[in-house]
Tab-separated table of C-alpha atoms in Angstrom:
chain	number	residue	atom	x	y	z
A	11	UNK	CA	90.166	104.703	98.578
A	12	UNK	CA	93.372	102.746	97.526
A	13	UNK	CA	96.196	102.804	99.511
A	14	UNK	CA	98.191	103.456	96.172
A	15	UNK	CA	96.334	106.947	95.790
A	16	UNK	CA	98.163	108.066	99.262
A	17	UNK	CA	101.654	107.223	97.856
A	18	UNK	CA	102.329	104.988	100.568
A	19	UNK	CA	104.584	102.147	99.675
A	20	UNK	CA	101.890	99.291	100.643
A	21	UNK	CA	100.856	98.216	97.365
A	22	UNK	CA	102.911	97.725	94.072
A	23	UNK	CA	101.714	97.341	90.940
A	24	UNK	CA	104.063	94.247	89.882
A	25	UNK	CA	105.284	91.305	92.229
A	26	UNK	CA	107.247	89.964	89.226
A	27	UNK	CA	110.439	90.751	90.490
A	28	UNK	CA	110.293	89.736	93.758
A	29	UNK	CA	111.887	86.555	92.917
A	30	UNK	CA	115.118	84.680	92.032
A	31	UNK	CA	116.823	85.006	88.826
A	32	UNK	CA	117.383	81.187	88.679
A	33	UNK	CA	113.298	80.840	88.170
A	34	UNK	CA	113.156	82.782	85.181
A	35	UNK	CA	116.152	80.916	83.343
A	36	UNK	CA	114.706	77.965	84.654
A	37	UNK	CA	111.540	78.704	82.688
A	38	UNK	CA	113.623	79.587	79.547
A	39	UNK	CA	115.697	76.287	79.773
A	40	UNK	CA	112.356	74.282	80.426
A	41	UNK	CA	110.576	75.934	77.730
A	42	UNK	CA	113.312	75.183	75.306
A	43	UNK	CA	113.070	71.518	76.409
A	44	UNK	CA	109.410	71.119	75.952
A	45	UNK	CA	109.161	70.358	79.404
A	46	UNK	CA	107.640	73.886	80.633
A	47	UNK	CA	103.570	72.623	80.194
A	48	UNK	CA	104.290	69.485	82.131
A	49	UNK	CA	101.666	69.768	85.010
A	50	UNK	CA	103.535	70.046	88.307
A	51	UNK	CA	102.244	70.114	91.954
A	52	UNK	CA	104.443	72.331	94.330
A	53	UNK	CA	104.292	72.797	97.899
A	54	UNK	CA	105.092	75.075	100.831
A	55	UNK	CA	106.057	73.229	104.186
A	56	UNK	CA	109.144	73.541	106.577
A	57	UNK	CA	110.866	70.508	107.755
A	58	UNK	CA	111.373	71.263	111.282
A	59	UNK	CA	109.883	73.967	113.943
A	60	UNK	CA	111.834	76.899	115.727
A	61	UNK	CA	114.193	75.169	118.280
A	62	UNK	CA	111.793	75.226	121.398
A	63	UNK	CA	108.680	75.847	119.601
A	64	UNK	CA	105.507	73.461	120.003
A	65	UNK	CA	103.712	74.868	117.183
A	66	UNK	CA	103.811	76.904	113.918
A	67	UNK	CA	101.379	79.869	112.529
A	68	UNK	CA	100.647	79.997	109.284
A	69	UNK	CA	100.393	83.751	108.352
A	70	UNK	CA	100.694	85.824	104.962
A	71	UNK	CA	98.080	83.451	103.100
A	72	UNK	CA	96.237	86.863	102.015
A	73	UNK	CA	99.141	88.893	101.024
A	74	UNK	CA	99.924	85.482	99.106
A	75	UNK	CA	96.974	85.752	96.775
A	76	UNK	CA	97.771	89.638	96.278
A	77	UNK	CA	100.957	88.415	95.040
A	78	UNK	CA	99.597	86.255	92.822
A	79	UNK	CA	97.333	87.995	91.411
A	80	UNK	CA	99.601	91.172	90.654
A	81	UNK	CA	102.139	88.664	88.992
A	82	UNK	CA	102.747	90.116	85.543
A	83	UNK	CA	105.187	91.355	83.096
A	84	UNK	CA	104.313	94.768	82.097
A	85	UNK	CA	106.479	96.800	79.990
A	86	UNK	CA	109.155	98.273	81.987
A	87	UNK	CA	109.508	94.453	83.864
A	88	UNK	CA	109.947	93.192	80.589
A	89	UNK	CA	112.553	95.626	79.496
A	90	UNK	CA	114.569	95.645	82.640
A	91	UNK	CA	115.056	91.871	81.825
A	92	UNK	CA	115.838	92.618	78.139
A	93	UNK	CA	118.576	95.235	79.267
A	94	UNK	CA	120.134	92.700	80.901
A	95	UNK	CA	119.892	89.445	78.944
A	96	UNK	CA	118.390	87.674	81.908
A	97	UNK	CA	116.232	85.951	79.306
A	98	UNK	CA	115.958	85.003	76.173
A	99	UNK	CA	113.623	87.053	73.426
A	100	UNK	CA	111.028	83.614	73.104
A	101	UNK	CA	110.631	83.503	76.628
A	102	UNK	CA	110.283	87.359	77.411
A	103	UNK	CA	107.209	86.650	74.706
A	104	UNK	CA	105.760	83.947	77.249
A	105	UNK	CA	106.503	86.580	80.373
A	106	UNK	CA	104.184	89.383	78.278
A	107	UNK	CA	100.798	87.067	78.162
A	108	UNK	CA	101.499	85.404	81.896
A	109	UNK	CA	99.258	85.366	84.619
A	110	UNK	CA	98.606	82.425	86.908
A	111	UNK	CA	96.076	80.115	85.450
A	112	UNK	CA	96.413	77.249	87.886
A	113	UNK	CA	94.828	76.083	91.131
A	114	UNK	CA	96.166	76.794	94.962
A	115	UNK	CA	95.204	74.946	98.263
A	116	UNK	CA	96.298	75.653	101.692
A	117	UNK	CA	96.222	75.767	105.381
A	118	UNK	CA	93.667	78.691	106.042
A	119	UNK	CA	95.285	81.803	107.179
A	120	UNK	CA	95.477	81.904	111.345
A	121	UNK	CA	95.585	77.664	111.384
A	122	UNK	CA	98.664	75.957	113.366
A	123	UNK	CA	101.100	73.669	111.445
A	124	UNK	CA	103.535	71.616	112.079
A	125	UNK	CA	106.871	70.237	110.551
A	126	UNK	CA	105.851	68.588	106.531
A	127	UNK	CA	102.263	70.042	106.730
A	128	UNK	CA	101.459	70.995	103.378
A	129	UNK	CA	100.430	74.502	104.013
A	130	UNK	CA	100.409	75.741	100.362
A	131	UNK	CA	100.140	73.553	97.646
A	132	UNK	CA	100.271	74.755	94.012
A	133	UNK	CA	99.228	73.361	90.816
A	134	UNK	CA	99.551	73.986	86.943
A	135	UNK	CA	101.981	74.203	84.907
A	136	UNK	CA	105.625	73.613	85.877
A	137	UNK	CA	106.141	77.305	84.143
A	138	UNK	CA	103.719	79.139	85.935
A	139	UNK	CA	104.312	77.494	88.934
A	140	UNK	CA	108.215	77.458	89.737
A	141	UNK	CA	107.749	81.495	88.656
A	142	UNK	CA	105.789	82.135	92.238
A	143	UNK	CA	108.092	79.871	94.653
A	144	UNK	CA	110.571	83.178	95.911
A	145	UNK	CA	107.708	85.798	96.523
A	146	UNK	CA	105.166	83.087	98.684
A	147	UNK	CA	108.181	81.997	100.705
A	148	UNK	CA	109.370	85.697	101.126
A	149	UNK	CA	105.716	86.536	102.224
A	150	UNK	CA	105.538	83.093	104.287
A	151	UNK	CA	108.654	83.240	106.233
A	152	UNK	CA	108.756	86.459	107.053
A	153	UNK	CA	104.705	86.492	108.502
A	154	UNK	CA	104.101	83.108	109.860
A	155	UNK	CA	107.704	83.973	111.993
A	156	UNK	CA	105.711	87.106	113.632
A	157	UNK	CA	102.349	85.801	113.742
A	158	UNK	CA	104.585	82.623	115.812
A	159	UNK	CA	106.284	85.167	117.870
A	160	UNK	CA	102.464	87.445	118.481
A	161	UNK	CA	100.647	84.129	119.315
A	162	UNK	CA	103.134	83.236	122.586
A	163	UNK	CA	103.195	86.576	123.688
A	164	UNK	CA	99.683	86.450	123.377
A	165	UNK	CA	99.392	83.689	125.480
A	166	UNK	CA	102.019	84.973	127.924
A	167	UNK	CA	99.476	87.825	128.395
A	168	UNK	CA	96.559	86.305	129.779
A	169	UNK	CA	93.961	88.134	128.095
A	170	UNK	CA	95.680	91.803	128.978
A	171	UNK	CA	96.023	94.292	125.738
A	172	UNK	CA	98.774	93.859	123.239
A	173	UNK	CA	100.195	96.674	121.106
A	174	UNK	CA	102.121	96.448	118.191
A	175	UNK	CA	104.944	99.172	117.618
A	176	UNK	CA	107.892	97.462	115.981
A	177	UNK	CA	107.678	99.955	112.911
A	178	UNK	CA	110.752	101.874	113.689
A	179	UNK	CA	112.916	98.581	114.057
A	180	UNK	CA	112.638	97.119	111.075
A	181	UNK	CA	111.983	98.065	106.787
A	182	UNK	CA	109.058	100.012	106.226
A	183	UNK	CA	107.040	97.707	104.007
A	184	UNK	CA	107.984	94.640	106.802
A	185	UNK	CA	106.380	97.087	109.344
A	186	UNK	CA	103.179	96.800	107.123
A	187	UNK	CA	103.247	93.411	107.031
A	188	UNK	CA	104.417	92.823	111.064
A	189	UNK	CA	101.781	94.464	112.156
A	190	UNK	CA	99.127	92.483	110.437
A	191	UNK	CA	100.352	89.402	111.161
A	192	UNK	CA	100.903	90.339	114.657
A	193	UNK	CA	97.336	91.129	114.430
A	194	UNK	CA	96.817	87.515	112.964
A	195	UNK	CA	98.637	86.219	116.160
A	196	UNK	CA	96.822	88.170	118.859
A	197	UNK	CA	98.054	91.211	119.095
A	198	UNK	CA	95.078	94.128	119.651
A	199	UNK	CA	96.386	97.157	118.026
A	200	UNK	CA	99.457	98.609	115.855
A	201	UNK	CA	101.233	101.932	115.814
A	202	UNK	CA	102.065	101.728	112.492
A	203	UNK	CA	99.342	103.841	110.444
A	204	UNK	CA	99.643	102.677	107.084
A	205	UNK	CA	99.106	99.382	108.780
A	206	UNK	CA	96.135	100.904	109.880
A	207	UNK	CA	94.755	102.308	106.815
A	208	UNK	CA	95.628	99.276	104.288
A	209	UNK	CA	94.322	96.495	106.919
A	210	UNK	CA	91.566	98.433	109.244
A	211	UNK	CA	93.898	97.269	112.336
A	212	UNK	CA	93.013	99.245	115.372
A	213	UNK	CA	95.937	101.982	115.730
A	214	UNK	CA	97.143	103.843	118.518
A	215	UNK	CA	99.857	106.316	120.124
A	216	UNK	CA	100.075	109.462	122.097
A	217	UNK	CA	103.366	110.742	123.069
A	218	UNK	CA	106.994	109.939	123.371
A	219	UNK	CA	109.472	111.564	125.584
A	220	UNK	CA	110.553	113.691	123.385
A	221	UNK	CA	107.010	115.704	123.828
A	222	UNK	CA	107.674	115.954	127.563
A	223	UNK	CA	111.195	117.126	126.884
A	224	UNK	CA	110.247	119.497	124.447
A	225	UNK	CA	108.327	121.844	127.403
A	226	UNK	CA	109.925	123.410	130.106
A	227	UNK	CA	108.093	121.308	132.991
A	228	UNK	CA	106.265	118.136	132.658
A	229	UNK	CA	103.104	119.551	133.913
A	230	UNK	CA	103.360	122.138	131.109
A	231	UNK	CA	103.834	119.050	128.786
A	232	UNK	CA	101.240	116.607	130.346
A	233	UNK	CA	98.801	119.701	130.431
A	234	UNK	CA	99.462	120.402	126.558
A	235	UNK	CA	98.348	116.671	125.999
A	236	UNK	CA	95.116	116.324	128.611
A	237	UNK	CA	94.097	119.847	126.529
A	238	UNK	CA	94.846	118.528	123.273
A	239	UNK	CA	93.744	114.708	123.705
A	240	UNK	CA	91.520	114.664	126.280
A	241	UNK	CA	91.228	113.440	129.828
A	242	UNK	CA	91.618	109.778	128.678
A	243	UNK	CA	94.614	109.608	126.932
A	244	UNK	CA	97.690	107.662	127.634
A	245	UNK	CA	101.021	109.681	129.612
A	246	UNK	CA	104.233	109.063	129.715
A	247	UNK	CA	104.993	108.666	133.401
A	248	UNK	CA	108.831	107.674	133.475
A	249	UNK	CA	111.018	111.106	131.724
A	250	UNK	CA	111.845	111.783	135.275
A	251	UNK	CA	110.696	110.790	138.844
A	252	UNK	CA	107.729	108.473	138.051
A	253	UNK	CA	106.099	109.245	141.499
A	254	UNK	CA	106.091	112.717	141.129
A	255	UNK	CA	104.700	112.558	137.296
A	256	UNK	CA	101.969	110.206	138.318
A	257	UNK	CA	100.797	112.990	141.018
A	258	UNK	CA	100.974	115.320	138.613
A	259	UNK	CA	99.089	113.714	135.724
A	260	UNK	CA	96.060	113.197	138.155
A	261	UNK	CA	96.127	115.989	139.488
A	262	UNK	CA	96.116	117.610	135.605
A	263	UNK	CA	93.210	115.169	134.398
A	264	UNK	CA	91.472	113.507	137.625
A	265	UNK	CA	90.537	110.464	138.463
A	266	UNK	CA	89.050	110.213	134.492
A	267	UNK	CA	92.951	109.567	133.066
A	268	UNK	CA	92.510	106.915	130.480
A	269	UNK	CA	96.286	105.172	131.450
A	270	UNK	CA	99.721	106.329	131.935
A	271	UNK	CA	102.623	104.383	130.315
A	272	UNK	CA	105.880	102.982	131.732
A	273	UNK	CA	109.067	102.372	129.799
A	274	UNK	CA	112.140	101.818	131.595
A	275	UNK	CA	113.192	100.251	135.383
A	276	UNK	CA	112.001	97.702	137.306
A	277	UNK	CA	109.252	96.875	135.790
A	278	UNK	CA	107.197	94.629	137.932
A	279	UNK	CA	107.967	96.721	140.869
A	280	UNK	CA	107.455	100.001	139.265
A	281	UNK	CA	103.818	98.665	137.796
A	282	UNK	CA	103.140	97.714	141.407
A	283	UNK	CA	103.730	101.447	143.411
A	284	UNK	CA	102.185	103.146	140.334
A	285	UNK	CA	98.950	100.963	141.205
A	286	UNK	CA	98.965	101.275	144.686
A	287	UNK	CA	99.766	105.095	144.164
A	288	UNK	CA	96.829	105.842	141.232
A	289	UNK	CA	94.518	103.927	143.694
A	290	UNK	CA	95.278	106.222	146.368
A	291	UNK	CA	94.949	109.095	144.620
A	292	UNK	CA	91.303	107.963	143.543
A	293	UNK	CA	92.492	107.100	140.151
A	294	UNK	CA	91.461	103.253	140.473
A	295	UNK	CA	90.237	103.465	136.476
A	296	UNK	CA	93.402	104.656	135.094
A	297	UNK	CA	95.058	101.831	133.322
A	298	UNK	CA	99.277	100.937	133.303
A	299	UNK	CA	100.727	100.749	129.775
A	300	UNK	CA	104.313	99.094	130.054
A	301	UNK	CA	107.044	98.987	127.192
A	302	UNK	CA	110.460	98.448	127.096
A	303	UNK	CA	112.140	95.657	125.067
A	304	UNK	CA	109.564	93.292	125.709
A	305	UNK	CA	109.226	89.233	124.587
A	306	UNK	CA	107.419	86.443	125.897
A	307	UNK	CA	109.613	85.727	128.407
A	308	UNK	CA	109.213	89.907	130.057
A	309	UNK	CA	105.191	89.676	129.728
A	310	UNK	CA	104.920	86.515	130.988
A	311	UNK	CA	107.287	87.405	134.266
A	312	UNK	CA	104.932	90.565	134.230
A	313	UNK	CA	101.548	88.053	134.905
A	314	UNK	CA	101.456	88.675	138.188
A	315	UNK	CA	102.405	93.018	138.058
A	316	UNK	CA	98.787	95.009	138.192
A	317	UNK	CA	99.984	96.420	133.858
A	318	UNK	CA	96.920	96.368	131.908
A	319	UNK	CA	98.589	96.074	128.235
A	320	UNK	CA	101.964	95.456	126.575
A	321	UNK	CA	103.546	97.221	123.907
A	322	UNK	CA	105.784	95.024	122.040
A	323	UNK	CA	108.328	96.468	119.075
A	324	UNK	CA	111.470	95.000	118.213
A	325	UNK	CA	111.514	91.406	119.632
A	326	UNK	CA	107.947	91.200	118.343
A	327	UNK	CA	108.814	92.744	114.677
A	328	UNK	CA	112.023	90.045	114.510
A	329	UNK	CA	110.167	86.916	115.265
A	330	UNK	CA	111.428	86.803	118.719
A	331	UNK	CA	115.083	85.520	117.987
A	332	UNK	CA	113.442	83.324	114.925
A	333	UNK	CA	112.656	85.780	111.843
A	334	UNK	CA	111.899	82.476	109.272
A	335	UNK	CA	109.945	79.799	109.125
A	336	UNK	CA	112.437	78.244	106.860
A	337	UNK	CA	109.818	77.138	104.515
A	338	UNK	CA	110.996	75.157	101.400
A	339	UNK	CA	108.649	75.591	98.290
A	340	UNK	CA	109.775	71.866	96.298
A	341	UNK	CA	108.596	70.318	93.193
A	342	UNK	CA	106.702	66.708	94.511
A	343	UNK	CA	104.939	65.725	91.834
A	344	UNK	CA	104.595	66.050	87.786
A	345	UNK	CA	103.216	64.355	84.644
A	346	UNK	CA	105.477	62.565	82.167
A	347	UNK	CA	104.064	64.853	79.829
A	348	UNK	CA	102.224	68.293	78.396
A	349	UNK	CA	99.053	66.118	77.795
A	350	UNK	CA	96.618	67.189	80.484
A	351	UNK	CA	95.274	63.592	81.070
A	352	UNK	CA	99.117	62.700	82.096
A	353	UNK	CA	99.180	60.872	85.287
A	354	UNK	CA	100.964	62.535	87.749
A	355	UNK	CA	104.287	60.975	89.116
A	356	UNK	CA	105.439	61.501	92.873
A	357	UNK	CA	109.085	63.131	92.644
A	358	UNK	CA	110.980	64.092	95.645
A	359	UNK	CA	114.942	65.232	96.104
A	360	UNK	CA	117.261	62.583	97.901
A	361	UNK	CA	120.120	64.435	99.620
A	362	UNK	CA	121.936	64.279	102.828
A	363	UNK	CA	122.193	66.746	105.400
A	364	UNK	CA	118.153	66.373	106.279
A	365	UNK	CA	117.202	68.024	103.211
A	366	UNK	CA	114.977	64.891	101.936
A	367	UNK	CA	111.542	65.456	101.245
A	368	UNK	CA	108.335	63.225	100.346
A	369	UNK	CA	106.994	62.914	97.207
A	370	UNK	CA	103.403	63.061	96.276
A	371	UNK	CA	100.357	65.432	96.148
A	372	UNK	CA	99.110	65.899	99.680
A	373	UNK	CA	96.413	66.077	102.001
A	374	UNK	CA	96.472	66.867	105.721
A	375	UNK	CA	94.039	66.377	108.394
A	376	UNK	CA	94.271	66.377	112.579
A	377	UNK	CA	93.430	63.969	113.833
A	378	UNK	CA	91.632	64.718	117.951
A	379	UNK	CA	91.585	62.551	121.110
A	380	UNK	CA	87.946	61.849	122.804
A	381	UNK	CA	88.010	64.826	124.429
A	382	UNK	CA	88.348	66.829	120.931
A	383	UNK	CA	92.135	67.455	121.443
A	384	UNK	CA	94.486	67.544	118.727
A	385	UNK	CA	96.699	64.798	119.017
A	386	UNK	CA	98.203	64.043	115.698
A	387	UNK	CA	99.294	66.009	112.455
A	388	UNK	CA	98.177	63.243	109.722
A	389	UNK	CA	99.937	64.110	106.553
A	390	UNK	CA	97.829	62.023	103.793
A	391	UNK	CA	99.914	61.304	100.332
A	392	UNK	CA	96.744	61.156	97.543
A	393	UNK	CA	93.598	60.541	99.439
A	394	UNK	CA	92.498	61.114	103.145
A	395	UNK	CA	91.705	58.321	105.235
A	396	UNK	CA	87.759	58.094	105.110
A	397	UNK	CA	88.075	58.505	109.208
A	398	UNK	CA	89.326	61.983	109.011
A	399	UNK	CA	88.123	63.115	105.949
A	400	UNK	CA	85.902	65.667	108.097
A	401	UNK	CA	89.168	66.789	109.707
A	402	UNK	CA	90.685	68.175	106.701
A	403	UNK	CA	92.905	71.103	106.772
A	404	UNK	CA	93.343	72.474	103.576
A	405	UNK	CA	91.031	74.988	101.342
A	406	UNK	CA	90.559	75.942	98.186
A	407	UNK	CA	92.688	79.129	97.770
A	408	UNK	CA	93.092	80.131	94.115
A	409	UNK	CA	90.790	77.995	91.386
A	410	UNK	CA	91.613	78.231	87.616
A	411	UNK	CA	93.698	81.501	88.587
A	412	UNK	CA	90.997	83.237	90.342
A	413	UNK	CA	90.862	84.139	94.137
A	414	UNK	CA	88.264	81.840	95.611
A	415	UNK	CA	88.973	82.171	99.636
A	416	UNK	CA	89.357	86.191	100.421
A	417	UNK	CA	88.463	86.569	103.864
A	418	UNK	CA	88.406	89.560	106.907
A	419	UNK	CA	91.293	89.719	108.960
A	420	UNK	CA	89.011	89.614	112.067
A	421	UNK	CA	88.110	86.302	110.550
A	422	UNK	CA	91.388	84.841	110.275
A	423	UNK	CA	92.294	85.954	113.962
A	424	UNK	CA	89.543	84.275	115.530
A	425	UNK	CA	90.861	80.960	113.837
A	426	UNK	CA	94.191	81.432	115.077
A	427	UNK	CA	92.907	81.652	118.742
A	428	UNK	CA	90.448	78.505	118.064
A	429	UNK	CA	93.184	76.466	116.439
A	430	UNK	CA	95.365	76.982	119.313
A	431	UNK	CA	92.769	76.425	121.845
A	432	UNK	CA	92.101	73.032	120.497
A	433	UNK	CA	95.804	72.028	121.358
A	434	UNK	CA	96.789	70.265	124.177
A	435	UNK	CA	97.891	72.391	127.496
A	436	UNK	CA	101.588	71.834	126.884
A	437	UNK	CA	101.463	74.220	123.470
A	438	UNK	CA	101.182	76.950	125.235
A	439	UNK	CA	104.596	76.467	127.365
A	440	UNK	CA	106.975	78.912	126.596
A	441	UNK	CA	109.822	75.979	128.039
A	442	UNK	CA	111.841	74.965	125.027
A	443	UNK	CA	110.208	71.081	123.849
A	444	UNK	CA	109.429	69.209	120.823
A	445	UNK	CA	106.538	69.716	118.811
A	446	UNK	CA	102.935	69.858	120.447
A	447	UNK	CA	102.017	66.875	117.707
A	448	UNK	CA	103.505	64.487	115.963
A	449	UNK	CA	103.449	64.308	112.000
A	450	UNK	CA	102.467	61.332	110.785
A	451	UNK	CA	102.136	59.879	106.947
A	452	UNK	CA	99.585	57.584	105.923
C-alpha cells in the first residue's frame, strides 16, 4: 500500500516548490543568456563541524533521491508561478518538460564526514542542477543534524535500547523524517506511526499519565492495561508514589511484567530502588524504561543506573542544541560552453568572512593507519591518488536521471555503526574537541 492512499502527509506528489525563488529566476536569466546548458558540477559539503563535534552523519541521502525524482512541474505548480509572474512564459515552457536528466554521486547514506567532504555531488546541466540545491540541503541539514545527535546518544548508551518519541515537539512531516534518521543514527524504535508505516521502523508506546489519571485508582488503571495489553507491557510507574505503583504493578501482572517506565526525579537514584525493589519482589525480568528530557549528556550520566532503554524526544528531534549541518550546495565547476565535449573549468567563490570554497570536481577517500584506523579525510580534486583509490567514499547515486543506489534502511544503519567503529577512540567523546580527522587536499 502507499502511504499516500492513508492521507497521511508523508509523501507529496511535487517537490518543485520546496525551493528558493532566486533558483527559478536564476534559470530564466541563464536561459535568456544561453548559459542555462552549460554543464555544471555542484556539490553538497559544510565547511566546519558542530562546535564540539568530532564527526558528521550524513543522513537524508534516500529521501534525497525521492526528491529528485518527484521534481516536476505539473499543472497547478506551473500556474501558481504564472499567477504570480515568478517567471517568465519561455521558461514556465522549460519547467513543463523538466525532470532531472543528470548524474549524482555521494557519501552513502549512514557514512561519517567531515568538514569539505564532498558528500553530494551533482552533475548536468547548470539548469537542472541549480533547480535541486534548496530541497537536498533542506533534506540534508535537517537529517544528518539528528542522525549526528542519535549516533552520540547512541554511543552514550552502551548498547542499552533507544526510543525515538520526539513527534510531539516538533512539525509533523520533520517527525517523519526524525525518526528515520534517528533510526539511521542508532536509535531502535520510534513512536511516531506514520514513521512506522512509511519506513518499517520498529514502533512502540503504551500509556501516558493521562491513562492512569483517567481511573479512579492506579491499580484500576494499571489493571485496565495488563487486561488489555498483556502481562508484558510497559507501566507508567511515576503518576504518584513510585514505590507503591511498582508493588502494585507486580502484584497486578507477576513476575512476567515486560518493564515499567520512569519519567520524572532523580533519575539515577530512582532507576536504582526500582531495581533493587522489582528484584525483591521476584520481578528480576522486568525491564526500567526512563524518559524525561533526555541528551547525551543524561544517558551517558545514566551508564552506570540498572535502566534498560532510553526514550529520547525533544533534544533528540532538535539535533541536540545543533538542528543544521549548515551544508552549502556551490557551483565548483562548469564548461565554457553548451557543447558537451566542453572541458570543464574549476570555479570557486572568493569572499571573506570564511565563506571561500575550492574549486574543482571531487573525489574523497580515508585514508587508515596500520591498524585499519581512519586517520585522514583525503579530499582528491580530479583523480584519486592510485594509493587510496580502494578507499573511495563516494557512489553512484542517480545515473542519467535514474535512481541507481536504493537501499534498506537496515542497510544504511549498519554502515553508520561500521563507519564509526572504524574511527579512532577519541570520536566517540562527548568532551567538546576538534574534528576526529583532519581534511586534507591532494
Amino acid at each position: 500500500m502507499n502511504p499516500a492512499d492513508l492521507g497521511l502527509p508523508v509523501d507529496v506528489p511535487s517537490t518543485a516548490l520546496f525551493t528558493d525563488q532566486y533558483e527559478l529566476t536564476m534559470l530564466q536569466a541563464a536561459l535568456k543568456s544561453g548559459t542555462a546548458d552549460r554543464r555544471s558540477v555542484f556539490e553538497v559539503f559544510t565547511r566546519r563541524l558542530p562546535e564540539g563535534r568530532r564527526y558528521g552523519v550524513v543522513a537524508g541521502t534516500g529521501r534525497v533521491l525521492d526528491a529528485v525524482e518527484n521534481f516536476r512541474f505539473d499543472a497547478g505548480v506551473l500556474g501558481f508561478l504564472r499567477e504570480r509572474k515568478i517567471v517568465d512564459e519561455p521558461t514556465l515552457r522549460w519547467l513543463a518538460s523538466y525532470g532531472f536528466s543528470g548524474d549524482i554521486w555521494g557519501y552513502p547514506e549512514g557514512e561519517v564526514y567531515f568538514p569539505g567532504s564532498p558528500i553530494l555531488r551533482v552533475e548536468g546541466t547548470f539548469a537542472e542542477c541549480v533547480l535541486l540545491e534548496t530541497v537536498v540541503l533542506s533534506i540534508l541539514n535537517h537529517d544528518s543534524a539528528i542522525a549526528a545527535a542519535a549516533s552520540r546518544m547512541s554511543t552514550a548508551a552502551g548498547g542499552r535500547g533507544l526510543i525515538e518519541m520526539g513527534a510531539r515537539r516538533t512539525h509533523e512531516l520533520a517527525a517523519v523524517a526524525s525518526a528515520r534518521a534517528a533510526y539511521v543514527g542508532g536509535f531502535n524504535s520510534t513512536s511516531d506511526l506514520a514513521a512506522g508505516f512509511r519506513y518499517a521502523i520498529p514502533t512502540v508506546g503504551t500509556s501516558a499519565h493521562a491513562f492512569t489519571l483517567l481511573h479512579d485508582s492506579e491499580r484500576d488503571a494499571f489493571q485496565a492495561q495488563v487486561d488489555s495489553l498483556g502481562r508484558g507491557t510497559t507501566l507508567l510507574v511515576d503518576t504518584y508514589d513510585v514505590a507503591e505503583a511498582v508493588r502494585t504493578a507486580v502484584d497486578i501482572a507477576g513476575p512476567e511484567l515486560g518493564a515499567v517506565r520512569i519519567d520524572s526525579g532523580d533519575l539515577l537514584l530512582v532507576a536504582h530502588r526500582v531495581r533493587q525493589q522489582l528484584d525483591e519482589l521476584g520481578a528480576t525480568g522486568t525491564k526500567i524504561v526512563v524518559t524525561s528530557d533526555l541528551d547525551e549528556y543524561a544517558i551517558a550520566s545514566l551508564a552506570a543506573a540498572p535502566v534498560d532503554a532510553y526514550g529520547v524526544g525533544t533534544q533528540l528531534v532538535t539535533g541536540s542544541g545543533h538542528p543544521t549541518c549548515s551544508m552549502v550546495y556551490k557551483l565548483v565547476a562548469r564548461s565554457e560552453s553548451a557543447d558537451p565535449r566542453a572541458p570543464l573549468l574549476p570555479v570557486a567563490k572568493k569572499s571573506l568572512g570564511g565563506k571561500t570554497s575550492i574549486g574543482g570536481r571531487k573525489w574523497a577517500a580515508r585514508r587508515l593507519d596500520e591498524d585499519g584506523v581512519a586517520e585522514a579525510e583525503v579530499i582528491c580534486v580530479d583523480t584519486v591518488p592510485s594509493d587510496l583509490v580502494d578507499r573511495q567514499l563516494l557512489v553512484e547515486l542517480v545515473k542519467g536521471g535514474e535512481v541507481v543506489a536504493r537501499e534498506p534502511l537496515d542497510a544504511v544503519r549498519e554502515r553508520h555503526i561500521a563507519a564509526r567503529a572504524g574511527l579512532p577512540l577519541s570520536a566517540m567523546q562527548l568532551s567538546r574537541g576538534e574534528p576526529v580527522l583532519p581534511t586534507e587536499y591532494v
